[in-house]
Amino acid sequence: MRLLGLALGYGIYILIGLHAYAFFKVVAPIMPLRLGGPFSCLWSALGLIILFNTVFNHFFAMIIKPSGPEDLIRIEKLRLESKQRAHRKEVNINLKDHPDVDKEMDRLDNQEKFEGLSIDVKRLLKYRSKTMDQLARFWVKKCRTCNQLKPARTHHCSICNRCVFQMDHHCPWVNNCVGLENYRFFLLFLLYMNLGAIYLLLTIMSIWDHYSYRDNYALMSFLVILDVALIIVIAGFNIWNWFLACSGLSTIEFMSQFSGYKKNHYDYSFGTVRDNLFKIFGTHSYLKMLSPSLRVSAFTGLEWSF
């Protein structure tokens, strides 16, 4: 499965490269004649933006780990070692102490990035300073495979052989688990891949009756059929995954509500779409959500366990 994922993941770049070759080799030289100079430049710029966002989000969906308990333990250990080396006498470096909840809430209220969020989101964010050691004091649920603490919204991936925070599924097209830290890249990859297929299909249609299309008939016809299939298939994936994102649930959590796998399930969603998307993108600005970014997730993965 890992080898298949590797082949499919890099196969995406072959498809993207084939589309880019057809655009710059066949379509781009004709566009000024068909669309006019200014509009042709704008249309080409739009295509480059879609191309960049598709590659950017697919690449980071592949290489960024979704995060899990093991990653969080390692980060906490590194953070503690860093503070110990700094010899800061005025700072309490004991990460096991509980933070002052009231002060944390006041600090969140005063931060600009959290403006516009509901009190439910801010109440959850106050637990982002919690650690695995603090969770171990009262949490008893463990992974049967890893034999380690298994916080809420954590699932074990049999392919990656590790527990993943807010695991949605293991996607072979990015050769990675889709979870807390890389879910937004996966969502945006689907969105821009769909837009890219629509964009190139419309562009090819604009030169349908040109001799360049006839001279490259095999390539252009293949891309037309491929793009139509991609638009239909990826549109379905987009609708499904964005529906779950706006609902605040992962695929596993959504399916468990109707499969009877869990008799007592907990609703992790917030009351508004904006809050649910903030949980994934770490911002409440829709423009920033759709823009390429490497911002750190607003949550660590432990918040739902406290």
PDB file of C-alpha atoms in Angstrom:
ATOM      1  CA  MET A   1       0.000   0.000   0.000  1.00  0.00           C
ATOM      2  CA  ARG A   2       2.875   2.368   0.763  1.00  0.00           C
ATOM      3  CA  LEU A   3       4.458   1.645  -2.621  1.00  0.00           C
ATOM      4  CA  LEU A   4       1.104   2.189  -4.339  1.00  0.00           C
ATOM      5  CA  GLY A   5       0.716   5.485  -2.497  1.00  0.00           C
ATOM      6  CA  LEU A   6       4.204   6.539  -3.561  1.00  0.00           C
ATOM      7  CA  ALA A   7       3.402   5.765  -7.197  1.00  0.00           C
ATOM      8  CA  LEU A   8       0.046   7.550  -7.107  1.00  0.00           C
ATOM      9  CA  GLY A   9       1.469  10.520  -5.215  1.00  0.00           C
ATOM     10  CA  TYR A  10       4.192  11.164  -7.761  1.00  0.00           C
ATOM     11  CA  GLY A  11       1.799  10.227 -10.565  1.00  0.00           C
ATOM     12  CA  ILE A  12      -0.096  13.412  -9.747  1.00  0.00           C
ATOM     13  CA  TYR A  13       2.938  15.436 -10.839  1.00  0.00           C
ATOM     14  CA  ILE A  14       3.094  13.540 -14.133  1.00  0.00           C
ATOM     15  CA  LEU A  15      -0.510  14.537 -14.833  1.00  0.00           C
ATOM     16  CA  ILE A  16       0.164  18.129 -13.806  1.00  0.00           C
ATOM     17  CA  GLY A  17       3.303  18.208 -15.972  1.00  0.00           C
ATOM     18  CA  LEU A  18       1.364  16.845 -18.948  1.00  0.00           C
ATOM     19  CA  HIS A  19      -1.270  19.566 -18.535  1.00  0.00           C
ATOM     20  CA  ALA A  20       1.404  22.258 -18.198  1.00  0.00           C
ATOM     21  CA  TYR A  21       3.173  21.006 -21.327  1.00  0.00           C
ATOM     22  CA  ALA A  22      -0.050  21.059 -23.363  1.00  0.00           C
ATOM     23  CA  PHE A  23      -0.893  24.541 -22.127  1.00  0.00           C
ATOM     24  CA  PHE A  24       2.453  26.199 -22.855  1.00  0.00           C
ATOM     25  CA  LYS A  25       3.226  24.200 -26.011  1.00  0.00           C
ATOM     26  CA  VAL A  26      -0.150  24.219 -27.751  1.00  0.00           C
ATOM     27  CA  VAL A  27      -2.612  26.595 -26.104  1.00  0.00           C
ATOM     28  CA  ALA A  28      -0.563  29.591 -24.871  1.00  0.00           C
ATOM     29  CA  PRO A  29       0.745  30.685 -28.317  1.00  0.00           C
ATOM     30  CA  ILE A  30      -2.823  30.893 -29.638  1.00  0.00           C
ATOM     31  CA  MET A  31      -4.490  32.597 -26.687  1.00  0.00           C
ATOM     32  CA  PRO A  32      -3.538  36.210 -27.598  1.00  0.00           C
ATOM     33  CA  LEU A  33      -5.205  35.739 -30.982  1.00  0.00           C
ATOM     34  CA  ARG A  34      -8.350  34.187 -29.541  1.00  0.00           C
ATOM     35  CA  LEU A  35      -8.748  36.158 -26.306  1.00  0.00           C
ATOM     36  CA  GLY A  36      -6.808  39.339 -26.940  1.00  0.00           C
ATOM     37  CA  GLY A  37      -3.577  40.451 -25.297  1.00  0.00           C
ATOM     38  CA  PRO A  38      -4.760  41.816 -21.899  1.00  0.00           C
ATOM     39  CA  PHE A  39      -7.365  39.119 -21.210  1.00  0.00           C
ATOM     40  CA  SER A  40      -4.925  36.440 -22.363  1.00  0.00           C
ATOM     41  CA  CYS A  41      -2.392  37.625 -19.773  1.00  0.00           C
ATOM     42  CA  LEU A  42      -5.020  37.646 -17.026  1.00  0.00           C
ATOM     43  CA  TRP A  43      -6.231  34.183 -18.010  1.00  0.00           C
ATOM     44  CA  SER A  44      -2.672  32.835 -18.023  1.00  0.00           C
ATOM     45  CA  ALA A  45      -1.984  34.422 -14.615  1.00  0.00           C
ATOM     46  CA  LEU A  46      -5.105  32.736 -13.238  1.00  0.00           C
ATOM     47  CA  GLY A  47      -3.840  29.412 -14.541  1.00  0.00           C
ATOM     48  CA  LEU A  48      -0.455  29.891 -12.893  1.00  0.00           C
ATOM     49  CA  ILE A  49      -2.125  30.711  -9.562  1.00  0.00           C
ATOM     50  CA  ILE A  50      -4.212  27.535  -9.754  1.00  0.00           C
ATOM     51  CA  LEU A  51      -1.139  25.506 -10.758  1.00  0.00           C
ATOM     52  CA  PHE A  52       0.950  26.857  -7.888  1.00  0.00           C
ATOM     53  CA  ASN A  53      -1.753  26.228  -5.281  1.00  0.00           C
ATOM     54  CA  THR A  54      -2.354  22.694  -6.570  1.00  0.00           C
ATOM     55  CA  VAL A  55       1.337  21.744  -6.372  1.00  0.00           C
ATOM     56  CA  PHE A  56       1.900  23.606  -3.089  1.00  0.00           C
ATOM     57  CA  ASN A  57      -0.964  21.942  -1.235  1.00  0.00           C
ATOM     58  CA  HIS A  58      -0.354  18.461  -2.637  1.00  0.00           C
ATOM     59  CA  PHE A  59       3.349  18.636  -1.758  1.00  0.00           C
ATOM     60  CA  PHE A  60       2.749  19.636   1.853  1.00  0.00           C
ATOM     61  CA  ALA A  61      -0.144  17.183   2.235  1.00  0.00           C
ATOM     62  CA  MET A  62       2.446  14.533   1.364  1.00  0.00           C
ATOM     63  CA  ILE A  63       5.400  15.605   3.517  1.00  0.00           C
ATOM     64  CA  ILE A  64       3.741  17.065   6.630  1.00  0.00           C
ATOM     65  CA  LYS A  65       2.863  14.492   9.236  1.00  0.00           C
ATOM     66  CA  PRO A  66      -0.740  14.650  10.474  1.00  0.00           C
ATOM     67  CA  SER A  67       0.596  14.644  14.066  1.00  0.00           C
ATOM     68  CA  GLY A  68      -0.089  12.152  16.821  1.00  0.00           C
ATOM     69  CA  PRO A  69       0.707  11.365  20.462  1.00  0.00           C
ATOM     70  CA  GLU A  70       4.281  10.295  19.641  1.00  0.00           C
ATOM     71  CA  ASP A  71       4.975  13.583  17.854  1.00  0.00           C
ATOM     72  CA  LEU A  72       3.512  15.606  20.706  1.00  0.00           C
ATOM     73  CA  ILE A  73       5.627  13.766  23.308  1.00  0.00           C
ATOM     74  CA  ARG A  74       8.757  14.457  21.275  1.00  0.00           C
ATOM     75  CA  ILE A  75       7.867  18.151  20.903  1.00  0.00           C
ATOM     76  CA  GLU A  76       7.177  18.481  24.624  1.00  0.00           C
ATOM     77  CA  LYS A  77      10.525  16.857  25.405  1.00  0.00           C
ATOM     78  CA  LEU A  78      12.388  19.200  23.047  1.00  0.00           C
ATOM     79  CA  ARG A  79      10.590  22.211  24.464  1.00  0.00           C
ATOM     80  CA  LEU A  80      11.499  21.231  28.002  1.00  0.00           C
ATOM     81  CA  GLU A  81      15.149  20.617  27.087  1.00  0.00           C
ATOM     82  CA  SER A  82      15.299  23.987  25.345  1.00  0.00           C
ATOM     83  CA  LYS A  83      13.980  25.777  28.413  1.00  0.00           C
ATOM     84  CA  GLN A  84      16.390  23.922  30.679  1.00  0.00           C
ATOM     85  CA  ARG A  85      19.340  24.978  28.537  1.00  0.00           C
ATOM     86  CA  ALA A  86      18.204  28.588  28.637  1.00  0.00           C
ATOM     87  CA  HIS A  87      18.479  28.695  32.457  1.00  0.00           C
ATOM     88  CA  ARG A  88      15.610  31.108  32.825  1.00  0.00           C
ATOM     89  CA  LYS A  89      15.213  31.507  36.559  1.00  0.00           C
ATOM     90  CA  GLU A  90      12.171  33.760  36.258  1.00  0.00           C
ATOM     91  CA  VAL A  91      10.248  31.168  34.251  1.00  0.00           C
ATOM     92  CA  ASN A  92       8.805  28.030  35.755  1.00  0.00           C
ATOM     93  CA  ILE A  93       9.942  25.277  33.394  1.00  0.00           C
ATOM     94  CA  ASN A  94       7.823  22.583  34.980  1.00  0.00           C
ATOM     95  CA  LEU A  95       5.390  21.815  32.161  1.00  0.00           C
ATOM     96  CA  LYS A  96       3.292  19.658  34.466  1.00  0.00           C
ATOM     97  CA  ASP A  97       1.754  22.624  36.262  1.00  0.00           C
ATOM     98  CA  HIS A  98      -1.784  23.559  35.294  1.00  0.00           C
ATOM     99  CA  PRO A  99      -2.041  27.004  33.657  1.00  0.00           C
ATOM    100  CA  ASP A 100      -4.265  29.671  35.068  1.00  0.00           C
ATOM    101  CA  VAL A 101      -7.464  29.195  33.071  1.00  0.00           C
ATOM    102  CA  ASP A 102      -8.798  32.714  33.664  1.00  0.00           C
ATOM    103  CA  LYS A 103      -5.554  34.337  32.526  1.00  0.00           C
ATOM    104  CA  GLU A 104      -5.430  32.081  29.479  1.00  0.00           C
ATOM    105  CA  MET A 105      -8.977  33.053  28.521  1.00  0.00           C
ATOM    106  CA  ASP A 106      -8.163  36.754  28.928  1.00  0.00           C
ATOM    107  CA  ARG A 107      -5.093  36.353  26.765  1.00  0.00           C
ATOM    108  CA  LEU A 108      -7.102  34.618  24.049  1.00  0.00           C
ATOM    109  CA  ASP A 109      -9.734  37.339  24.148  1.00  0.00           C
ATOM    110  CA  ASN A 110      -7.067  39.986  23.537  1.00  0.00           C
ATOM    111  CA  GLN A 111      -5.420  38.274  20.567  1.00  0.00           C
ATOM    112  CA  GLU A 112      -6.491  39.615  17.195  1.00  0.00           C
ATOM    113  CA  LYS A 113      -6.311  36.207  15.469  1.00  0.00           C
ATOM    114  CA  PHE A 114      -9.078  34.915  17.744  1.00  0.00           C
ATOM    115  CA  GLU A 115     -11.472  37.802  17.153  1.00  0.00           C
ATOM    116  CA  GLY A 116     -14.819  36.713  15.768  1.00  0.00           C
ATOM    117  CA  LEU A 117     -14.639  33.218  17.262  1.00  0.00           C
ATOM    118  CA  SER A 118     -17.329  31.903  19.525  1.00  0.00           C
ATOM    119  CA  ILE A 119     -16.839  31.358  23.237  1.00  0.00           C
ATOM    120  CA  ASP A 120     -16.949  27.590  22.625  1.00  0.00           C
ATOM    121  CA  VAL A 121     -13.818  27.743  20.467  1.00  0.00           C
ATOM    122  CA  LYS A 122     -11.993  29.976  22.944  1.00  0.00           C
ATOM    123  CA  ARG A 123     -12.974  27.669  25.787  1.00  0.00           C
ATOM    124  CA  LEU A 124     -11.393  24.769  23.913  1.00  0.00           C
ATOM    125  CA  LEU A 125      -8.271  26.730  23.009  1.00  0.00           C
ATOM    126  CA  LYS A 126      -7.407  27.295  26.659  1.00  0.00           C
ATOM    127  CA  TYR A 127      -6.385  23.630  26.835  1.00  0.00           C
ATOM    128  CA  ARG A 128      -3.772  23.858  24.071  1.00  0.00           C
ATOM    129  CA  SER A 129      -1.017  24.246  26.687  1.00  0.00           C
ATOM    130  CA  LYS A 130      -1.860  20.838  28.168  1.00  0.00           C
ATOM    131  CA  THR A 131       0.655  18.021  27.856  1.00  0.00           C
ATOM    132  CA  MET A 132       0.598  14.258  27.518  1.00  0.00           C
ATOM    133  CA  ASP A 133       1.890  13.967  31.103  1.00  0.00           C
ATOM    134  CA  GLN A 134      -1.101  15.913  32.371  1.00  0.00           C
ATOM    135  CA  LEU A 135      -3.446  13.757  30.302  1.00  0.00           C
ATOM    136  CA  ALA A 136      -1.882  10.577  31.695  1.00  0.00           C
ATOM    137  CA  ARG A 137      -3.023  11.543  35.214  1.00  0.00           C
ATOM    138  CA  PHE A 138      -6.638  10.701  34.468  1.00  0.00           C
ATOM    139  CA  TRP A 139      -6.890   9.278  30.925  1.00  0.00           C
ATOM    140  CA  VAL A 140      -7.096   5.492  30.787  1.00  0.00           C
ATOM    141  CA  LYS A 141      -7.888   4.809  27.141  1.00  0.00           C
ATOM    142  CA  LYS A 142      -4.974   3.233  25.283  1.00  0.00           C
ATOM    143  CA  CYS A 143      -4.365   2.109  21.719  1.00  0.00           C
ATOM    144  CA  ARG A 144      -4.523  -1.678  21.455  1.00  0.00           C
ATOM    145  CA  THR A 145      -1.768  -1.675  18.841  1.00  0.00           C
ATOM    146  CA  CYS A 146       0.611   1.023  20.128  1.00  0.00           C
ATOM    147  CA  ASN A 147      -0.167   0.361  23.808  1.00  0.00           C
ATOM    148  CA  GLN A 148       0.103   4.115  24.407  1.00  0.00           C
ATOM    149  CA  LEU A 149      -2.366   6.761  25.506  1.00  0.00           C
ATOM    150  CA  LYS A 150      -5.035   7.333  22.917  1.00  0.00           C
ATOM    151  CA  PRO A 151      -6.565  10.827  23.342  1.00  0.00           C
ATOM    152  CA  ALA A 152     -10.029  11.710  22.084  1.00  0.00           C
ATOM    153  CA  ARG A 153     -10.379  12.001  18.288  1.00  0.00           C
ATOM    154  CA  THR A 154      -7.277   9.847  17.822  1.00  0.00           C
ATOM    155  CA  HIS A 155      -7.267   6.750  15.612  1.00  0.00           C
ATOM    156  CA  HIS A 156      -4.651   4.187  14.691  1.00  0.00           C
ATOM    157  CA  CYS A 157      -3.618   3.924  11.046  1.00  0.00           C
ATOM    158  CA  SER A 158      -2.742   0.358  10.136  1.00  0.00           C
ATOM    159  CA  ILE A 159      -0.803   1.519   7.060  1.00  0.00           C
ATOM    160  CA  CYS A 160       1.372   4.119   8.811  1.00  0.00           C
ATOM    161  CA  ASN A 161       1.357   1.980  11.989  1.00  0.00           C
ATOM    162  CA  ARG A 162       0.873   4.994  14.253  1.00  0.00           C
ATOM    163  CA  CYS A 163      -1.876   6.886  16.033  1.00  0.00           C
ATOM    164  CA  VAL A 164      -3.070  10.074  14.353  1.00  0.00           C
ATOM    165  CA  PHE A 165      -4.844  13.098  15.827  1.00  0.00           C
ATOM    166  CA  GLN A 166      -8.221  13.736  14.141  1.00  0.00           C
ATOM    167  CA  MET A 167      -7.517  11.095  11.528  1.00  0.00           C
ATOM    168  CA  ASP A 168      -9.819  11.358   8.528  1.00  0.00           C
ATOM    169  CA  HIS A 169      -8.428   8.593   6.329  1.00  0.00           C
ATOM    170  CA  HIS A 170      -5.220   7.345   4.735  1.00  0.00           C
ATOM    171  CA  CYS A 171      -5.058   8.808   1.234  1.00  0.00           C
ATOM    172  CA  PRO A 172      -2.915   6.976  -1.356  1.00  0.00           C
ATOM    173  CA  TRP A 173      -2.902  10.065  -3.614  1.00  0.00           C
ATOM    174  CA  VAL A 174      -0.816  11.938  -1.044  1.00  0.00           C
ATOM    175  CA  ASN A 175       0.767   8.759   0.386  1.00  0.00           C
ATOM    176  CA  ASN A 176      -0.008   9.983   3.874  1.00  0.00           C
ATOM    177  CA  CYS A 177      -2.606   9.993   6.596  1.00  0.00           C
ATOM    178  CA  VAL A 178      -4.926  12.982   6.522  1.00  0.00           C
ATOM    179  CA  GLY A 179      -5.247  14.408  10.023  1.00  0.00           C
ATOM    180  CA  LEU A 180      -4.836  17.427  12.260  1.00  0.00           C
ATOM    181  CA  GLU A 181      -1.784  19.103  10.715  1.00  0.00           C
ATOM    182  CA  ASN A 182      -2.250  18.359   7.005  1.00  0.00           C
ATOM    183  CA  TYR A 183      -6.026  18.206   6.536  1.00  0.00           C
ATOM    184  CA  ARG A 184      -6.171  21.786   5.236  1.00  0.00           C
ATOM    185  CA  PHE A 185      -3.556  21.013   2.568  1.00  0.00           C
ATOM    186  CA  PHE A 186      -5.576  18.003   1.456  1.00  0.00           C
ATOM    187  CA  LEU A 187      -8.790  20.040   1.224  1.00  0.00           C
ATOM    188  CA  LEU A 188      -7.143  22.800  -0.786  1.00  0.00           C
ATOM    189  CA  PHE A 189      -5.430  20.286  -3.057  1.00  0.00           C
ATOM    190  CA  LEU A 190      -8.814  18.811  -3.953  1.00  0.00           C
ATOM    191  CA  LEU A 191     -10.285  22.267  -4.518  1.00  0.00           C
ATOM    192  CA  TYR A 192      -7.499  23.578  -6.761  1.00  0.00           C
ATOM    193  CA  MET A 193      -7.158  20.277  -8.617  1.00  0.00           C
ATOM    194  CA  ASN A 194     -10.839  20.535  -9.526  1.00  0.00           C
ATOM    195  CA  LEU A 195     -10.491  24.185 -10.525  1.00  0.00           C
ATOM    196  CA  GLY A 196      -7.421  23.334 -12.585  1.00  0.00           C
ATOM    197  CA  ALA A 197      -9.256  20.641 -14.546  1.00  0.00           C
ATOM    198  CA  ILE A 198     -12.146  23.034 -15.234  1.00  0.00           C
ATOM    199  CA  TYR A 199      -9.710  25.775 -16.217  1.00  0.00           C
ATOM    200  CA  LEU A 200      -7.805  23.666 -18.746  1.00  0.00           C
ATOM    201  CA  LEU A 201     -10.993  22.162 -20.207  1.00  0.00           C
ATOM    202  CA  LEU A 202     -12.368  25.650 -20.874  1.00  0.00           C
ATOM    203  CA  THR A 203      -9.020  26.730 -22.293  1.00  0.00           C
ATOM    204  CA  ILE A 204      -8.830  23.771 -24.676  1.00  0.00           C
ATOM    205  CA  MET A 205     -12.409  24.418 -25.804  1.00  0.00           C
ATOM    206  CA  SER A 206     -11.380  27.936 -26.820  1.00  0.00           C
ATOM    207  CA  ILE A 207      -9.058  26.494 -29.518  1.00  0.00           C
ATOM    208  CA  TRP A 208     -11.259  23.561 -30.482  1.00  0.00           C
ATOM    209  CA  ASP A 209     -11.476  24.573 -34.157  1.00  0.00           C
ATOM    210  CA  HIS A 210      -7.854  25.736 -34.492  1.00  0.00           C
ATOM    211  CA  TYR A 211      -5.340  23.809 -36.568  1.00  0.00           C
ATOM    212  CA  SER A 212      -3.039  23.481 -33.518  1.00  0.00           C
ATOM    213  CA  TYR A 213      -5.698  21.356 -31.859  1.00  0.00           C
ATOM    214  CA  ARG A 214      -5.896  19.127 -34.924  1.00  0.00           C
ATOM    215  CA  ASP A 215      -2.096  18.860 -35.123  1.00  0.00           C
ATOM    216  CA  ASN A 216      -2.033  17.660 -31.492  1.00  0.00           C
ATOM    217  CA  TYR A 217      -5.326  15.806 -31.641  1.00  0.00           C
ATOM    218  CA  ALA A 218      -4.260  12.722 -29.653  1.00  0.00           C
ATOM    219  CA  LEU A 219      -2.832  14.715 -26.734  1.00  0.00           C
ATOM    220  CA  MET A 220      -5.631  17.275 -26.579  1.00  0.00           C
ATOM    221  CA  SER A 221      -8.399  14.668 -26.872  1.00  0.00           C
ATOM    222  CA  PHE A 222      -6.798  12.621 -24.088  1.00  0.00           C
ATOM    223  CA  LEU A 223      -6.661  15.694 -21.851  1.00  0.00           C
ATOM    224  CA  VAL A 224     -10.288  16.581 -22.592  1.00  0.00           C
ATOM    225  CA  ILE A 225     -11.489  13.092 -21.637  1.00  0.00           C
ATOM    226  CA  LEU A 226      -9.193  13.058 -18.588  1.00  0.00           C
ATOM    227  CA  ASP A 227     -10.335  16.490 -17.398  1.00  0.00           C
ATOM    228  CA  VAL A 228     -14.010  15.645 -17.758  1.00  0.00           C
ATOM    229  CA  ALA A 229     -13.459  12.498 -15.681  1.00  0.00           C
ATOM    230  CA  LEU A 230     -11.411  14.428 -13.097  1.00  0.00           C
ATOM    231  CA  ILE A 231     -14.032  17.153 -12.800  1.00  0.00           C
ATOM    232  CA  ILE A 232     -16.785  14.622 -12.100  1.00  0.00           C
ATOM    233  CA  VAL A 233     -14.802  12.444  -9.688  1.00  0.00           C
ATOM    234  CA  ILE A 234     -12.978  15.180  -7.780  1.00  0.00           C
ATOM    235  CA  ALA A 235     -16.164  17.244  -7.531  1.00  0.00           C
ATOM    236  CA  GLY A 236     -17.674  14.382  -5.554  1.00  0.00           C
ATOM    237  CA  PHE A 237     -14.642  14.232  -3.275  1.00  0.00           C
ATOM    238  CA  ASN A 238     -14.762  18.000  -2.847  1.00  0.00           C
ATOM    239  CA  ILE A 239     -18.423  18.032  -1.873  1.00  0.00           C
ATOM    240  CA  TRP A 240     -17.951  15.195   0.609  1.00  0.00           C
ATOM    241  CA  ASN A 241     -14.786  16.476   2.268  1.00  0.00           C
ATOM    242  CA  TRP A 242     -15.847  20.118   2.443  1.00  0.00           C
ATOM    243  CA  PHE A 243     -19.192  19.028   3.871  1.00  0.00           C
ATOM    244  CA  LEU A 244     -17.346  17.183   6.637  1.00  0.00           C
ATOM    245  CA  ALA A 245     -14.996  20.137   7.194  1.00  0.00           C
ATOM    246  CA  CYS A 246     -17.903  22.555   7.526  1.00  0.00           C
ATOM    247  CA  SER A 247     -19.639  20.084   9.850  1.00  0.00           C
ATOM    248  CA  GLY A 248     -16.575  19.783  12.090  1.00  0.00           C
ATOM    249  CA  LEU A 249     -16.307  15.997  11.797  1.00  0.00           C
ATOM    250  CA  SER A 250     -13.848  13.587  10.216  1.00  0.00           C
ATOM    251  CA  THR A 251     -14.889  10.756   7.919  1.00  0.00           C
ATOM    252  CA  ILE A 252     -14.338   8.214  10.701  1.00  0.00           C
ATOM    253  CA  GLU A 253     -16.403  10.206  13.192  1.00  0.00           C
ATOM    254  CA  PHE A 254     -19.205  10.774  10.706  1.00  0.00           C
ATOM    255  CA  MET A 255     -19.407   7.119   9.712  1.00  0.00           C
ATOM    256  CA  SER A 256     -19.265   5.927  13.330  1.00  0.00           C
ATOM    257  CA  GLN A 257     -22.486   7.807  14.062  1.00  0.00           C
ATOM    258  CA  PHE A 258     -24.411   5.670  11.593  1.00  0.00           C
ATOM    259  CA  SER A 259     -22.510   2.382  11.613  1.00  0.00           C
ATOM    260  CA  GLY A 260     -23.263   1.477  15.219  1.00  0.00           C
ATOM    261  CA  TYR A 261     -19.532   1.068  15.862  1.00  0.00           C
ATOM    262  CA  LYS A 262     -19.843   3.425  18.815  1.00  0.00           C
ATOM    263  CA  LYS A 263     -23.042   3.417  20.809  1.00  0.00           C
ATOM    264  CA  ASN A 264     -22.164   6.632  22.648  1.00  0.00           C
ATOM    265  CA  HIS A 265     -20.530   9.095  20.283  1.00  0.00           C
ATOM    266  CA  TYR A 266     -19.641  12.677  21.077  1.00  0.00           C
ATOM    267  CA  ASP A 267     -20.382  15.576  18.747  1.00  0.00           C
ATOM    268  CA  TYR A 268     -17.112  17.472  18.254  1.00  0.00           C
ATOM    269  CA  SER A 269     -18.572  20.074  15.891  1.00  0.00           C
ATOM    270  CA  PHE A 270     -19.127  23.734  16.678  1.00  0.00           C
ATOM    271  CA  GLY A 271     -22.275  25.705  16.020  1.00  0.00           C
ATOM    272  CA  THR A 272     -21.056  27.613  12.962  1.00  0.00           C
ATOM    273  CA  VAL A 273     -19.247  26.748   9.751  1.00  0.00           C
ATOM    274  CA  ARG A 274     -16.694  29.467  10.440  1.00  0.00           C
ATOM    275  CA  ASP A 275     -15.708  27.932  13.767  1.00  0.00           C
ATOM    276  CA  ASN A 276     -15.494  24.455  12.283  1.00  0.00           C
ATOM    277  CA  LEU A 277     -13.212  25.695   9.482  1.00  0.00           C
ATOM    278  CA  PHE A 278     -11.057  27.550  12.015  1.00  0.00           C
ATOM    279  CA  LYS A 279     -10.433  24.180  13.641  1.00  0.00           C
ATOM    280  CA  ILE A 280      -8.791  23.051  10.384  1.00  0.00           C
ATOM    281  CA  PHE A 281      -7.211  26.183   8.927  1.00  0.00           C
ATOM    282  CA  GLY A 282      -6.253  28.067  12.098  1.00  0.00           C
ATOM    283  CA  THR A 283      -7.819  31.299  10.831  1.00  0.00           C
ATOM    284  CA  HIS A 284     -11.334  32.683  10.516  1.00  0.00           C
ATOM    285  CA  SER A 285     -10.532  34.676   7.340  1.00  0.00           C
ATOM    286  CA  TYR A 286     -11.889  32.904   4.261  1.00  0.00           C
ATOM    287  CA  LEU A 287      -9.248  34.578   2.077  1.00  0.00           C
ATOM    288  CA  LYS A 288      -6.443  33.270   4.293  1.00  0.00           C
ATOM    289  CA  MET A 289      -8.028  29.815   4.281  1.00  0.00           C
ATOM    290  CA  LEU A 290      -7.759  29.652   0.490  1.00  0.00           C
ATOM    291  CA  SER A 291      -4.265  31.171   0.345  1.00  0.00           C
ATOM    292  CA  PRO A 292      -1.033  29.131   0.547  1.00  0.00           C
ATOM    293  CA  SER A 293       0.241  29.139   4.095  1.00  0.00           C
ATOM    294  CA  LEU A 294       2.374  27.123   6.508  1.00  0.00           C
ATOM    295  CA  ARG A 295       0.707  28.444   9.641  1.00  0.00           C
ATOM    296  CA  VAL A 296       0.792  26.161  12.642  1.00  0.00           C
ATOM    297  CA  SER A 297      -2.481  24.557  13.688  1.00  0.00           C
ATOM    298  CA  ALA A 298      -4.357  26.370  16.452  1.00  0.00           C
ATOM    299  CA  PHE A 299      -4.815  23.055  18.281  1.00  0.00           C
ATOM    300  CA  THR A 300      -2.355  20.448  19.531  1.00  0.00           C
ATOM    301  CA  GLY A 301      -4.751  17.496  19.415  1.00  0.00           C
ATOM    302  CA  LEU A 302      -5.246  17.076  23.174  1.00  0.00           C
ATOM    303  CA  GLU A 303      -7.889  19.763  23.678  1.00  0.00           C
ATOM    304  CA  TRP A 304     -10.847  17.425  23.202  1.00  0.00           C
ATOM    305  CA  SER A 305      -9.615  15.112  25.976  1.00  0.00           C
ATOM    306  CA  PHE A 306      -9.877  17.685  28.777  1.00  0.00           C
TER     307      PHE A 306
END
